[in-house]
Coordinates of C-alpha atoms in Angstrom, one line a residue:
X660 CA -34.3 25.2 5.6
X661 CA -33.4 21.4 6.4
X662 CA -30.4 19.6 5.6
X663 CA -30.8 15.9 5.3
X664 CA -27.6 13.6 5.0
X665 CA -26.1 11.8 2.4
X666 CA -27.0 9.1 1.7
X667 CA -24.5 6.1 2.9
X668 CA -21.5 4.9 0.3
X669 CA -22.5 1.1 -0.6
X670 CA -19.6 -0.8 0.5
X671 CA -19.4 -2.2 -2.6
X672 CA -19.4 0.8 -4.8
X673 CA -16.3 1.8 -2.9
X674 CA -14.5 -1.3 -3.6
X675 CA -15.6 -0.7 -7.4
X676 CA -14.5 2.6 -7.0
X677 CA -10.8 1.6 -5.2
X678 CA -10.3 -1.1 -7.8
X679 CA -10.9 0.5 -10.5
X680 CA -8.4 3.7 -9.4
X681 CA -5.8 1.1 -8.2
X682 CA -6.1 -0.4 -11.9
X683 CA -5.5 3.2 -13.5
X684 CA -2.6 3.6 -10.9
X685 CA -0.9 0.3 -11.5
X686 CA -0.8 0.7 -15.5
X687 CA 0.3 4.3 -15.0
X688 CA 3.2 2.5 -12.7
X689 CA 3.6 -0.6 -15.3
X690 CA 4.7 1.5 -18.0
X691 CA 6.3 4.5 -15.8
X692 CA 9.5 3.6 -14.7
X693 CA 10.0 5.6 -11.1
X694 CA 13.4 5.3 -10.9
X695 CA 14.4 6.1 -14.6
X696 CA 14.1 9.0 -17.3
X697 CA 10.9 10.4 -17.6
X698 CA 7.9 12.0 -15.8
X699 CA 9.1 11.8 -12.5
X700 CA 6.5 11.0 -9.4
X701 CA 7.1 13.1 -6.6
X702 CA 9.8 12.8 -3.8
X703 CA 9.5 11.3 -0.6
X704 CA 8.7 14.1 1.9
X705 CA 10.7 12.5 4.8
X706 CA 13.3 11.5 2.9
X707 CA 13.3 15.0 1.0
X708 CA 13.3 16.6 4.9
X709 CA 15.4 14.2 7.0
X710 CA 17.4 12.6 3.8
X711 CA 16.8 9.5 5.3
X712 CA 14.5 6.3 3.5
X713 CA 11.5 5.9 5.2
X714 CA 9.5 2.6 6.0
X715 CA 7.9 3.0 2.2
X716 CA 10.9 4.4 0.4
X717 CA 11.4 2.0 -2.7
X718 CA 7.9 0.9 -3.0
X719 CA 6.8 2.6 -5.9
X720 CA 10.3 1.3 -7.3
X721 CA 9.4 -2.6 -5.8
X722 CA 5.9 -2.4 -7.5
X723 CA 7.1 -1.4 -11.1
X724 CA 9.8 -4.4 -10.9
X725 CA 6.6 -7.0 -9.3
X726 CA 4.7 -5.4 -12.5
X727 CA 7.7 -6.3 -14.9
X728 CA 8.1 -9.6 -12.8
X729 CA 11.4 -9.3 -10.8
X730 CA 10.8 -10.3 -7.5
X731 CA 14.8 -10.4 -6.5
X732 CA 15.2 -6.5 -7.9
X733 CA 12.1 -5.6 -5.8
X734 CA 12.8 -7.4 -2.8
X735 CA 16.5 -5.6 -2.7
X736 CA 14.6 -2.3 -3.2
X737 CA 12.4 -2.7 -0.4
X738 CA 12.0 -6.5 1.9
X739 CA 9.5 -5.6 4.2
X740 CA 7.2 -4.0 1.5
X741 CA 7.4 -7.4 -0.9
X742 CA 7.2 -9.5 1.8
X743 CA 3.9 -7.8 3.1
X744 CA 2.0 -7.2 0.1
X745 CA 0.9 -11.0 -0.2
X746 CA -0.9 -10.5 3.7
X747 CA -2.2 -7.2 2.7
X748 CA -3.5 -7.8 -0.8
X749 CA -4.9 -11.2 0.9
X750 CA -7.0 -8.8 3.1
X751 CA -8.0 -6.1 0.9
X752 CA -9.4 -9.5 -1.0
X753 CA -11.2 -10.8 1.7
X754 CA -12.8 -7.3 2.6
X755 CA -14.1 -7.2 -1.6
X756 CA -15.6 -10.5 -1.2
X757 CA -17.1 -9.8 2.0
X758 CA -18.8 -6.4 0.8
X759 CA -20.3 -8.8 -2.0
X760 CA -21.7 -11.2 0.3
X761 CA -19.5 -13.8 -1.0
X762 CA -17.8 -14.8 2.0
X763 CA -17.7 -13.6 5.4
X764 CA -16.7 -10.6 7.0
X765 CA -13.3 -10.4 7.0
X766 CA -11.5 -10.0 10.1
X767 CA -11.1 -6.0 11.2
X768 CA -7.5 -4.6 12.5
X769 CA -8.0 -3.6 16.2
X770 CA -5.9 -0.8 17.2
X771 CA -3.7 -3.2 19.1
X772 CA -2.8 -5.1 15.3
X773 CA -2.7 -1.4 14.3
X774 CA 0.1 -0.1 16.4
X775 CA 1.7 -3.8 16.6
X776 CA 2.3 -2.8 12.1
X777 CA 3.3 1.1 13.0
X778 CA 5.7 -0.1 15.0
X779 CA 7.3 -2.8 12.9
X780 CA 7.1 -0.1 10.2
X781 CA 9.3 2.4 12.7
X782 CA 11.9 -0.1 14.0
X783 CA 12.1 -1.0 10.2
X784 CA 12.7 2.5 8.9
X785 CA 15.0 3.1 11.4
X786 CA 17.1 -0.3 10.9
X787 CA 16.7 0.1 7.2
X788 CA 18.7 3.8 7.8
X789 CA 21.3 2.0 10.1
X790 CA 22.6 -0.9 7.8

């Protein structure tokens, strides 16, 4: 019996695919208020372990006040995650495009860029815990 593989994802089914799940997420968030009364997502595991916020702690928060329109109230809940989402929905952009041919690739994140955004995420968790 031969196995053969599978065939290869299109690049641009998965960006299809991640749009239209990040679509279903973001209305689910729009009308789900995470901080209030309600269905309730789940915890934080590092916060629900250590009892301290972690680097994402408030974002879910942050993204339902961006969806409502309140910049200030989501910037207070969470500076570094408002302040990057522009850069990183600015790439995820660039990577669609470039999976439809429409522009070129879009630059990739060498693990040096990579451990560079860890560790801004670390000192910020920890900072974040300090103040």
């Amino acid at each position: 019996m031969t196995t053969t593989a599978p065939p290869p994802v299109d690049s641009r089914t998965s960006v299809v695919a991640f749009a239209v799940v990040l679509a279903a997420l973001l209305a689910v968030l729009a009308v789900t208020d995470p901080g209030g009364a309600g269905f309730h997502f789940p915890p934080c595991p590092i916060k629900a372990m250590t009892g301290f916020d972690c680097p994402g702690c408030g974002g879910l928060r942050a993204t339902h006040a961006l969806l409502h329109g309140d910049v200030a109230h989501a910037f207070a809940l969470n500076p570094l995650y408002v302040a990057s989402l522009p850069f990183a929905l600015a790439w995820l952009a660039w990577r669609a495009l470039a999976a439809f041919g429409a522009v070129r690739a879009a630059p990739v994140l060498t693990p040096r860029t990579t451990w560079t955004l860890v560790a801004i995420a670390i000192a910020y968790g920890v900072l974040r815990n300090l103040v």
